[in-house]
JSON list of C-alpha atoms in Angstrom, two decimals:
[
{"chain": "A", "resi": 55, "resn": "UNK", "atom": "CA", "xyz": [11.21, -6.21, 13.77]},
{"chain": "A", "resi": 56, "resn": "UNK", "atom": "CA", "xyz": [10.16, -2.39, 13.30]},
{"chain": "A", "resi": 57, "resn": "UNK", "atom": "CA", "xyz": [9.77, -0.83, 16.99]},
{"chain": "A", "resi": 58, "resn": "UNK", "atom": "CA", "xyz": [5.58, -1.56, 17.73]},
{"chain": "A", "resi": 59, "resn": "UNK", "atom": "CA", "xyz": [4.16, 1.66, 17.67]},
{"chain": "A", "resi": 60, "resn": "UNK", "atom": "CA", "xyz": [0.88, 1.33, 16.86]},
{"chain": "A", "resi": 61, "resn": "UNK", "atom": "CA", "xyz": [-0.98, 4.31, 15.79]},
{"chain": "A", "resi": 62, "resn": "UNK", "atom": "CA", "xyz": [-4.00, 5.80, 16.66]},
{"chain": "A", "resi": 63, "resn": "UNK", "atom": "CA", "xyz": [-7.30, 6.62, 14.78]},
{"chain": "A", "resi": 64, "resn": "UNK", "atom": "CA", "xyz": [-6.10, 10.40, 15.04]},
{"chain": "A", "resi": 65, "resn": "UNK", "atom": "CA", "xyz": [-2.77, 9.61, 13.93]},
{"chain": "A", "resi": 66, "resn": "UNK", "atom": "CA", "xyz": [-3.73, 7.78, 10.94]},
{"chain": "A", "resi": 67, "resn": "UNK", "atom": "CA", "xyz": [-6.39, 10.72, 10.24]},
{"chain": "A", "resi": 68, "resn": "UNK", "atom": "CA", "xyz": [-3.23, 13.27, 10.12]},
{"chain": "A", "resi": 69, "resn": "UNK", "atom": "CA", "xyz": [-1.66, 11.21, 8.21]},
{"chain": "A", "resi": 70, "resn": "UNK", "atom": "CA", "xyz": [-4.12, 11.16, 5.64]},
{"chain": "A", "resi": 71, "resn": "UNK", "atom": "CA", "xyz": [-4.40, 14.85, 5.87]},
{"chain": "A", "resi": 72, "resn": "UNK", "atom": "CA", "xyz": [-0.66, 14.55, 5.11]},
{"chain": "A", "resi": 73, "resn": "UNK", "atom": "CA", "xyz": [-1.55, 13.00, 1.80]},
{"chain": "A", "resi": 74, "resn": "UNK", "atom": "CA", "xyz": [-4.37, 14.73, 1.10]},
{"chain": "A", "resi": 75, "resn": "UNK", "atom": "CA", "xyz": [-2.71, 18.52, 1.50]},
{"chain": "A", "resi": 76, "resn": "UNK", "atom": "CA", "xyz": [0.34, 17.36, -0.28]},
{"chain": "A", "resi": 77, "resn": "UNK", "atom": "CA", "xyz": [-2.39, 15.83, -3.25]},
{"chain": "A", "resi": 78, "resn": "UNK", "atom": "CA", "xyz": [-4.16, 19.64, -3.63]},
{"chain": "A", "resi": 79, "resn": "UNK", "atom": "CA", "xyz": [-0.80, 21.10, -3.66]},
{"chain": "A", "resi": 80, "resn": "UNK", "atom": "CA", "xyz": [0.43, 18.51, -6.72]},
{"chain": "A", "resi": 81, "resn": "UNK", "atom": "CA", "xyz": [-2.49, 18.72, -8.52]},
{"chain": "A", "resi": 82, "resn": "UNK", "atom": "CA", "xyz": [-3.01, 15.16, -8.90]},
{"chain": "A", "resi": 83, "resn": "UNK", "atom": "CA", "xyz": [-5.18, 12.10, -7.89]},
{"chain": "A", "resi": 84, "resn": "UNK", "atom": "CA", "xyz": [-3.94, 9.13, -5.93]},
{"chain": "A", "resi": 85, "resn": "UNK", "atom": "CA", "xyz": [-4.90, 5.12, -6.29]},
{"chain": "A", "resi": 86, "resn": "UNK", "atom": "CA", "xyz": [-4.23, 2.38, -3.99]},
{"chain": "A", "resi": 87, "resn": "UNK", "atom": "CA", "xyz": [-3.94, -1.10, -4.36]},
{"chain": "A", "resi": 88, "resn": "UNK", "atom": "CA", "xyz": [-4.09, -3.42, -1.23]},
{"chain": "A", "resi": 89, "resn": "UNK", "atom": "CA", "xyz": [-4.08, -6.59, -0.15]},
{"chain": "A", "resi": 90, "resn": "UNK", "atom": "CA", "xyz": [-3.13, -7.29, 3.73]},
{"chain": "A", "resi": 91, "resn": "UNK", "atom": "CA", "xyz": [-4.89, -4.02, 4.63]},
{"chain": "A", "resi": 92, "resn": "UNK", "atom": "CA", "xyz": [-8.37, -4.84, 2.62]},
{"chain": "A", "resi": 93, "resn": "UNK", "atom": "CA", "xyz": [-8.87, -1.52, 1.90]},
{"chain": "A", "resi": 94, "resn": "UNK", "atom": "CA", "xyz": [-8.28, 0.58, 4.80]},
{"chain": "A", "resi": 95, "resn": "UNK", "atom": "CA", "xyz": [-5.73, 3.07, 3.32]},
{"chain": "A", "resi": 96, "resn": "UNK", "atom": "CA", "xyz": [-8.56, 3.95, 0.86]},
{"chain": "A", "resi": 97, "resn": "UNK", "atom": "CA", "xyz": [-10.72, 3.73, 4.22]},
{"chain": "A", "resi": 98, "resn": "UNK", "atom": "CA", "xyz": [-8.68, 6.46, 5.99]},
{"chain": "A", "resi": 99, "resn": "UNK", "atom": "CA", "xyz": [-8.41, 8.13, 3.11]},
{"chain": "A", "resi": 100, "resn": "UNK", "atom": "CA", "xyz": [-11.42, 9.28, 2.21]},
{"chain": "A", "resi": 101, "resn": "UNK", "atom": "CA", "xyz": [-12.82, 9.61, 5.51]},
{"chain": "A", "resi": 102, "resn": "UNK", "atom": "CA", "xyz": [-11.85, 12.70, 4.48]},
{"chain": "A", "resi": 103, "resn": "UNK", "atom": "CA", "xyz": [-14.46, 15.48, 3.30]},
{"chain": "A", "resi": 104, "resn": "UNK", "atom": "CA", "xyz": [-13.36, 16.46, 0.01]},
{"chain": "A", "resi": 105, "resn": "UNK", "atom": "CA", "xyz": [-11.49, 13.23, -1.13]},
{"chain": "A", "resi": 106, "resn": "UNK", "atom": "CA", "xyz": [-13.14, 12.72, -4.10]},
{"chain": "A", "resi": 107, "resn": "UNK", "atom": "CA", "xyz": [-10.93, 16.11, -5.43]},
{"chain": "A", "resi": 108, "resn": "UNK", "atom": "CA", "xyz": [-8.10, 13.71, -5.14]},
{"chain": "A", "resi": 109, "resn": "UNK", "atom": "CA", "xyz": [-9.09, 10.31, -4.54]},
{"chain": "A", "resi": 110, "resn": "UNK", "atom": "CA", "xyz": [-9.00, 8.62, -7.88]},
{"chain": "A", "resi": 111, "resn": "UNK", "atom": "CA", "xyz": [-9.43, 4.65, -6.52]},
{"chain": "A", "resi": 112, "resn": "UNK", "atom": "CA", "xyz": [-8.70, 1.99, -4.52]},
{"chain": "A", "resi": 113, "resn": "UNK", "atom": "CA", "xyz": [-8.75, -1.82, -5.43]},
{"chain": "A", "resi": 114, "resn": "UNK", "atom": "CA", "xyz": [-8.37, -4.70, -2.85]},
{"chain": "A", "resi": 115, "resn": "UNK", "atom": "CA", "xyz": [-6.60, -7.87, -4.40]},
{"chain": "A", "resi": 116, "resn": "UNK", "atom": "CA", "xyz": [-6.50, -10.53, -1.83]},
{"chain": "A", "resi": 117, "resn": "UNK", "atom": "CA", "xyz": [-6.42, -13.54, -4.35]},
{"chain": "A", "resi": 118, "resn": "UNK", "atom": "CA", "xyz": [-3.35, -14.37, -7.06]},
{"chain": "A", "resi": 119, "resn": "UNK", "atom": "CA", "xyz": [-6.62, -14.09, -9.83]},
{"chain": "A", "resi": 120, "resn": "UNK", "atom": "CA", "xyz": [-7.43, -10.43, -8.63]},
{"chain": "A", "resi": 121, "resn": "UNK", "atom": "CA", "xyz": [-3.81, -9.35, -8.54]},
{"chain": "A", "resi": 122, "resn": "UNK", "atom": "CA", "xyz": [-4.16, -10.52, -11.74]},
{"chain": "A", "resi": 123, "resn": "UNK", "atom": "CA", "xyz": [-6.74, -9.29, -13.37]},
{"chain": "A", "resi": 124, "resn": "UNK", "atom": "CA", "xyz": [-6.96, -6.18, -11.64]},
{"chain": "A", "resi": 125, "resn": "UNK", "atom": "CA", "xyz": [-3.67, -4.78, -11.22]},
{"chain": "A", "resi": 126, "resn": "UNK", "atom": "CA", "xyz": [-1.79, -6.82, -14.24]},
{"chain": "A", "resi": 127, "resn": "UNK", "atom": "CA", "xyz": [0.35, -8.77, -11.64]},
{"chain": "A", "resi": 128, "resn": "UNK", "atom": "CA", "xyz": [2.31, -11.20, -14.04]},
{"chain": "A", "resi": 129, "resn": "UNK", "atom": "CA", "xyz": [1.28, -14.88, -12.91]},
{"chain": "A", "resi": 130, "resn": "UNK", "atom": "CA", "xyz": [4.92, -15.86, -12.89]},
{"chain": "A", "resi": 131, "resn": "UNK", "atom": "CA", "xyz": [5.92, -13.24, -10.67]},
{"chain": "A", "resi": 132, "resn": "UNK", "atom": "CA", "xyz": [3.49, -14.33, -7.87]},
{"chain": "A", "resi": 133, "resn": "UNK", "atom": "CA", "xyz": [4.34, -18.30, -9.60]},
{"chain": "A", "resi": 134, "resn": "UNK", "atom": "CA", "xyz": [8.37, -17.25, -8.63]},
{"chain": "A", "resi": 135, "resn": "UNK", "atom": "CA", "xyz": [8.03, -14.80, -5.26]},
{"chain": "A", "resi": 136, "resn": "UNK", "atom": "CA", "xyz": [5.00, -14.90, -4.23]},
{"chain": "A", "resi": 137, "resn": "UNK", "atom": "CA", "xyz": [1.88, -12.24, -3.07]},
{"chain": "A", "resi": 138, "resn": "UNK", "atom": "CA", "xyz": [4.41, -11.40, -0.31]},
{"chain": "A", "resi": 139, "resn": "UNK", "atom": "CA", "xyz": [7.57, -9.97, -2.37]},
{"chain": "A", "resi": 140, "resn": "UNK", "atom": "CA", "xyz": [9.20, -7.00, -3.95]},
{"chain": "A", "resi": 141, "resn": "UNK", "atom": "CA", "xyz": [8.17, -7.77, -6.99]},
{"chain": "A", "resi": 142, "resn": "UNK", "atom": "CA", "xyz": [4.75, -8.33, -6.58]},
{"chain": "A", "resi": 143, "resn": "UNK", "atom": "CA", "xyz": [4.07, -5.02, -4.71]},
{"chain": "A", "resi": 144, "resn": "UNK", "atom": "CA", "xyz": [5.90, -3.25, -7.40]},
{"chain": "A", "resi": 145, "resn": "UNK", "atom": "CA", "xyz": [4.00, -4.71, -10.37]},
{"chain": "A", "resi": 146, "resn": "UNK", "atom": "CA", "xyz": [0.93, -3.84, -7.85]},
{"chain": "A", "resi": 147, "resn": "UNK", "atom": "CA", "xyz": [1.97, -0.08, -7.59]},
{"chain": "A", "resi": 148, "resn": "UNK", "atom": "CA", "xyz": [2.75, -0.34, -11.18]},
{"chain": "A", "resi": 149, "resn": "UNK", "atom": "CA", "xyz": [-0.64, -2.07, -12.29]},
{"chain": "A", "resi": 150, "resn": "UNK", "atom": "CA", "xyz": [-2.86, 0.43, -9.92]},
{"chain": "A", "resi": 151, "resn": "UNK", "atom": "CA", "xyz": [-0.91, 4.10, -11.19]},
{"chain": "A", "resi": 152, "resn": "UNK", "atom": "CA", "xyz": [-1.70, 2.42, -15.38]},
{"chain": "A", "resi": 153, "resn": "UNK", "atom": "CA", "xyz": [-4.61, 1.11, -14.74]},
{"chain": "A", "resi": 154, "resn": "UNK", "atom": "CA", "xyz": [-6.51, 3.88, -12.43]},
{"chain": "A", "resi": 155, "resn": "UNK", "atom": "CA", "xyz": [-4.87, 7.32, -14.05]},
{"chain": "A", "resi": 156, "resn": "UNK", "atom": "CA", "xyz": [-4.09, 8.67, -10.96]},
{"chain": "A", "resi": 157, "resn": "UNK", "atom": "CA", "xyz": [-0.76, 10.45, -10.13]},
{"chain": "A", "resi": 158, "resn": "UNK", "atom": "CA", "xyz": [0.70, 8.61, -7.47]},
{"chain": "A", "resi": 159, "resn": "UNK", "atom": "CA", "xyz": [-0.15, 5.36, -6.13]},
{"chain": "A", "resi": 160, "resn": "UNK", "atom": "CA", "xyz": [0.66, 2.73, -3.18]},
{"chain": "A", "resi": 161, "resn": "UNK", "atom": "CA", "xyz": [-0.07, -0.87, -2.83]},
{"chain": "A", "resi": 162, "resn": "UNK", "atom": "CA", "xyz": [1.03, -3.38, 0.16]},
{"chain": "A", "resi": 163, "resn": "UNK", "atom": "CA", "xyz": [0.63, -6.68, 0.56]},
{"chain": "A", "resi": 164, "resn": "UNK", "atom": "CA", "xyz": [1.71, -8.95, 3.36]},
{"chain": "A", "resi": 165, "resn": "UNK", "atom": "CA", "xyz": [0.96, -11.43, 6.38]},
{"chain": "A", "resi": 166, "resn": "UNK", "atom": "CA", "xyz": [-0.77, -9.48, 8.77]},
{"chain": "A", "resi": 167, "resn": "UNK", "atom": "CA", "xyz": [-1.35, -13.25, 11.06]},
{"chain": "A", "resi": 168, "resn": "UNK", "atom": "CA", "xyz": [-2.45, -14.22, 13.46]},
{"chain": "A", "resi": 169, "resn": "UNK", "atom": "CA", "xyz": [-1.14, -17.38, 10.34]},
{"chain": "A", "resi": 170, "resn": "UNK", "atom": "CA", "xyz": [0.09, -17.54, 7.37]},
{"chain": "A", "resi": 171, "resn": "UNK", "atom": "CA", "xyz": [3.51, -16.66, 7.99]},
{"chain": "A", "resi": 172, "resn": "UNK", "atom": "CA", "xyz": [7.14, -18.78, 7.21]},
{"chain": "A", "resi": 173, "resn": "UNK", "atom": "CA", "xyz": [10.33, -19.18, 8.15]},
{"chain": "A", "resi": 174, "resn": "UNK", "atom": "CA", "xyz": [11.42, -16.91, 5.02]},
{"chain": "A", "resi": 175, "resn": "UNK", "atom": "CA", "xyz": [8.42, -14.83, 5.32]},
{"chain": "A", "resi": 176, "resn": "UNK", "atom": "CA", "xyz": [6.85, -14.67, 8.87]},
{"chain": "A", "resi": 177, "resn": "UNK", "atom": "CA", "xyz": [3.43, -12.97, 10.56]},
{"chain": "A", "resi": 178, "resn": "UNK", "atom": "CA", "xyz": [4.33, -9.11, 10.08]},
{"chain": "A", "resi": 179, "resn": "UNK", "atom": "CA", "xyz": [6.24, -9.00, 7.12]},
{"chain": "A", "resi": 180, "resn": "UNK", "atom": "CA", "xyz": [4.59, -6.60, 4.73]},
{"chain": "A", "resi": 181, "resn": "UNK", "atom": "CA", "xyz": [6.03, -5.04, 1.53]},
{"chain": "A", "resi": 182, "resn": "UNK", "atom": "CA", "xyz": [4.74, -1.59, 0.91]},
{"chain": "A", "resi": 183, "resn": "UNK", "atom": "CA", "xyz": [5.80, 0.11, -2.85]},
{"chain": "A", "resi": 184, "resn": "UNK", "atom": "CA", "xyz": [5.07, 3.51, -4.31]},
{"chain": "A", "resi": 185, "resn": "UNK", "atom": "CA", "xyz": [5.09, 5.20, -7.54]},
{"chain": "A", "resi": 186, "resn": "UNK", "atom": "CA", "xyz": [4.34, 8.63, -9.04]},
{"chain": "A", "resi": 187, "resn": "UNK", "atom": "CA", "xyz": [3.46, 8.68, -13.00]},
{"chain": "A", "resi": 188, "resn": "UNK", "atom": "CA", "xyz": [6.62, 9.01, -14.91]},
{"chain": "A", "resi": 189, "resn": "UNK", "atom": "CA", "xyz": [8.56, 8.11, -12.46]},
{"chain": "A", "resi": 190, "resn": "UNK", "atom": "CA", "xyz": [9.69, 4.59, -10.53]},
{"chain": "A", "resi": 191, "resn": "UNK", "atom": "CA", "xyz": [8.55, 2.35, -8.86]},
{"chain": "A", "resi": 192, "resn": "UNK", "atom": "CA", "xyz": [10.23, 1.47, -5.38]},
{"chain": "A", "resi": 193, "resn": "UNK", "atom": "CA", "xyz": [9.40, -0.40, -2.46]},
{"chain": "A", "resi": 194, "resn": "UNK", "atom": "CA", "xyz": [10.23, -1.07, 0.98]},
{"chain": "A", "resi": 195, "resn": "UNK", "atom": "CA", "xyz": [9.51, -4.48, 3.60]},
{"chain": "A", "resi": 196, "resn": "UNK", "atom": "CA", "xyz": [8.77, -4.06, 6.94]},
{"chain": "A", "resi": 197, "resn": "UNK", "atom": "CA", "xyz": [8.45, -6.59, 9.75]},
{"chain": "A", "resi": 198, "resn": "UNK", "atom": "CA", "xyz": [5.70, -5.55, 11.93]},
{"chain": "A", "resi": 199, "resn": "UNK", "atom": "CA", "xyz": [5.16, -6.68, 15.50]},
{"chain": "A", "resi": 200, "resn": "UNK", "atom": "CA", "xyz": [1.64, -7.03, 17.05]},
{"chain": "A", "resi": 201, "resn": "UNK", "atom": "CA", "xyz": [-1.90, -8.48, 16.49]},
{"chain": "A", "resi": 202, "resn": "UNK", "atom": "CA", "xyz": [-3.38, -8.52, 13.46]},
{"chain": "A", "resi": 203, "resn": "UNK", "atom": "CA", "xyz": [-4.43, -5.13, 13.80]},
{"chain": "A", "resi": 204, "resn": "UNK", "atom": "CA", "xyz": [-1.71, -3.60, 15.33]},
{"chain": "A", "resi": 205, "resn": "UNK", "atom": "CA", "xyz": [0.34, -5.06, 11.39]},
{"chain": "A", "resi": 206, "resn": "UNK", "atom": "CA", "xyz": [-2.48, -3.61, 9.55]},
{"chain": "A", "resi": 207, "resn": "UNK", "atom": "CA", "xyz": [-2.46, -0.01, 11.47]},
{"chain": "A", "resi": 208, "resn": "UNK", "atom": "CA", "xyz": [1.11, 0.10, 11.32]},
{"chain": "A", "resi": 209, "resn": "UNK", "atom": "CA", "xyz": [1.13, -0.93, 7.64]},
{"chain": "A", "resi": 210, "resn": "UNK", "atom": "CA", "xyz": [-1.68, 2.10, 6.84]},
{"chain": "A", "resi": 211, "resn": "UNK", "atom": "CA", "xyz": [0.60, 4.61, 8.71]},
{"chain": "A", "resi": 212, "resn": "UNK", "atom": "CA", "xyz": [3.85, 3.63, 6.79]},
{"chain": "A", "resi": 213, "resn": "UNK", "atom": "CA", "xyz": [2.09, 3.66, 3.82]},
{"chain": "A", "resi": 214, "resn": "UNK", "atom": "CA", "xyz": [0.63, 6.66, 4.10]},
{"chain": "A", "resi": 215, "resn": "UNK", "atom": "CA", "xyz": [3.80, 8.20, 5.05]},
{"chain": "A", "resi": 216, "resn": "UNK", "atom": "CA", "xyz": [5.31, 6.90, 2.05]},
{"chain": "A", "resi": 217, "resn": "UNK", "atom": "CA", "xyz": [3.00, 8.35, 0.14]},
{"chain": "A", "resi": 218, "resn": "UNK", "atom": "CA", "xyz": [3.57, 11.97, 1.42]},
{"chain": "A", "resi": 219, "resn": "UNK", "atom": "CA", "xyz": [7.07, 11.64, 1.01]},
{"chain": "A", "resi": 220, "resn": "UNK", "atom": "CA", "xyz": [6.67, 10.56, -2.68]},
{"chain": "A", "resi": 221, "resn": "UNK", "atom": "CA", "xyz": [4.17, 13.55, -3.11]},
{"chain": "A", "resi": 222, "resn": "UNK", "atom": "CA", "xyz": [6.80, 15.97, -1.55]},
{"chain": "A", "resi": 223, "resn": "UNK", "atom": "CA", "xyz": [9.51, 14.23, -3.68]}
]
């Protein structure tokens, strides 16, 4: 299990300040596509004044149909591995940077509890991917500890994160 740090309002709010800086700098607009987190990257996002000079969209895809139809998730992939895989969160990422011409995008999906969580996959495990146009798409799991929120804060931070680094990249 990652270490449970759970972050702050503030500390989420820098890190979208992260992203946002590192946006103006790039010149280019970012998307994201979420599940487990029902929307609150985009949330923290764009709680910022001045998002919408970099803030291209965000799409929440709960359901296998949304994934679907929204971010081009192949129904086999989700049919094979599930909303909760690799593969799904990078056809996600993919789906969200063709689909929403923005730069760079992030997507996550997982089982932020307190059920819904296996053996092979339990409460906590969340699969976070990135991708900058032109480039690839790459993703990382995580196994959260906490509450529901506690996954779901933690989740937003890492993502955001992420999505600074692959800015800065």
């Amino acid at each position: 299990m990652d270490a449970a740090v759970i972050p702050s309002d503030a500390e989420l709010m820098a890190l979208a300040g992260e992203v946002a800086a590192a946006a103006i700098e790039r010149r280019v607009m970012v998307a994201t596509a979420e599940s487990c987190t029902g929307g609150w990257i985009a949330k923290t996002l764009t709680d910022l004044a001045g998002s919408s000079a970099w803030f291209e969209a965000g799409v929440v895809t709960y359901s296998y149909s949304a994934k679907e139809a929204l971010l081009g998730v192949n129904p086999r992939t989700l049919e094979r591995t599930g909303a909760v895989s690799e593969e799904t969160v990078l056809e996600m990422v993919s789906g969200a940077l063709a689909r929403y011409g923005a730069g760079v995008a992030v997507a996550v999906t997982g089982i932020a509890g307190p059920s819904g969580g296996t053996p092979d996959k339990p409460v906590g495990t969340v699969w976070i991917g990135w991708k900058r146009r032109g480039g690839y798409a790459h993703a990382q799991v995580h196994h959260f500890d906490g509450d529901r929120e506690a996954v779901r804060r933690q989740t937003v931070a890492a993502a955001l994160a992420g999505m600074t680094a692959e800015l800065k990249a």
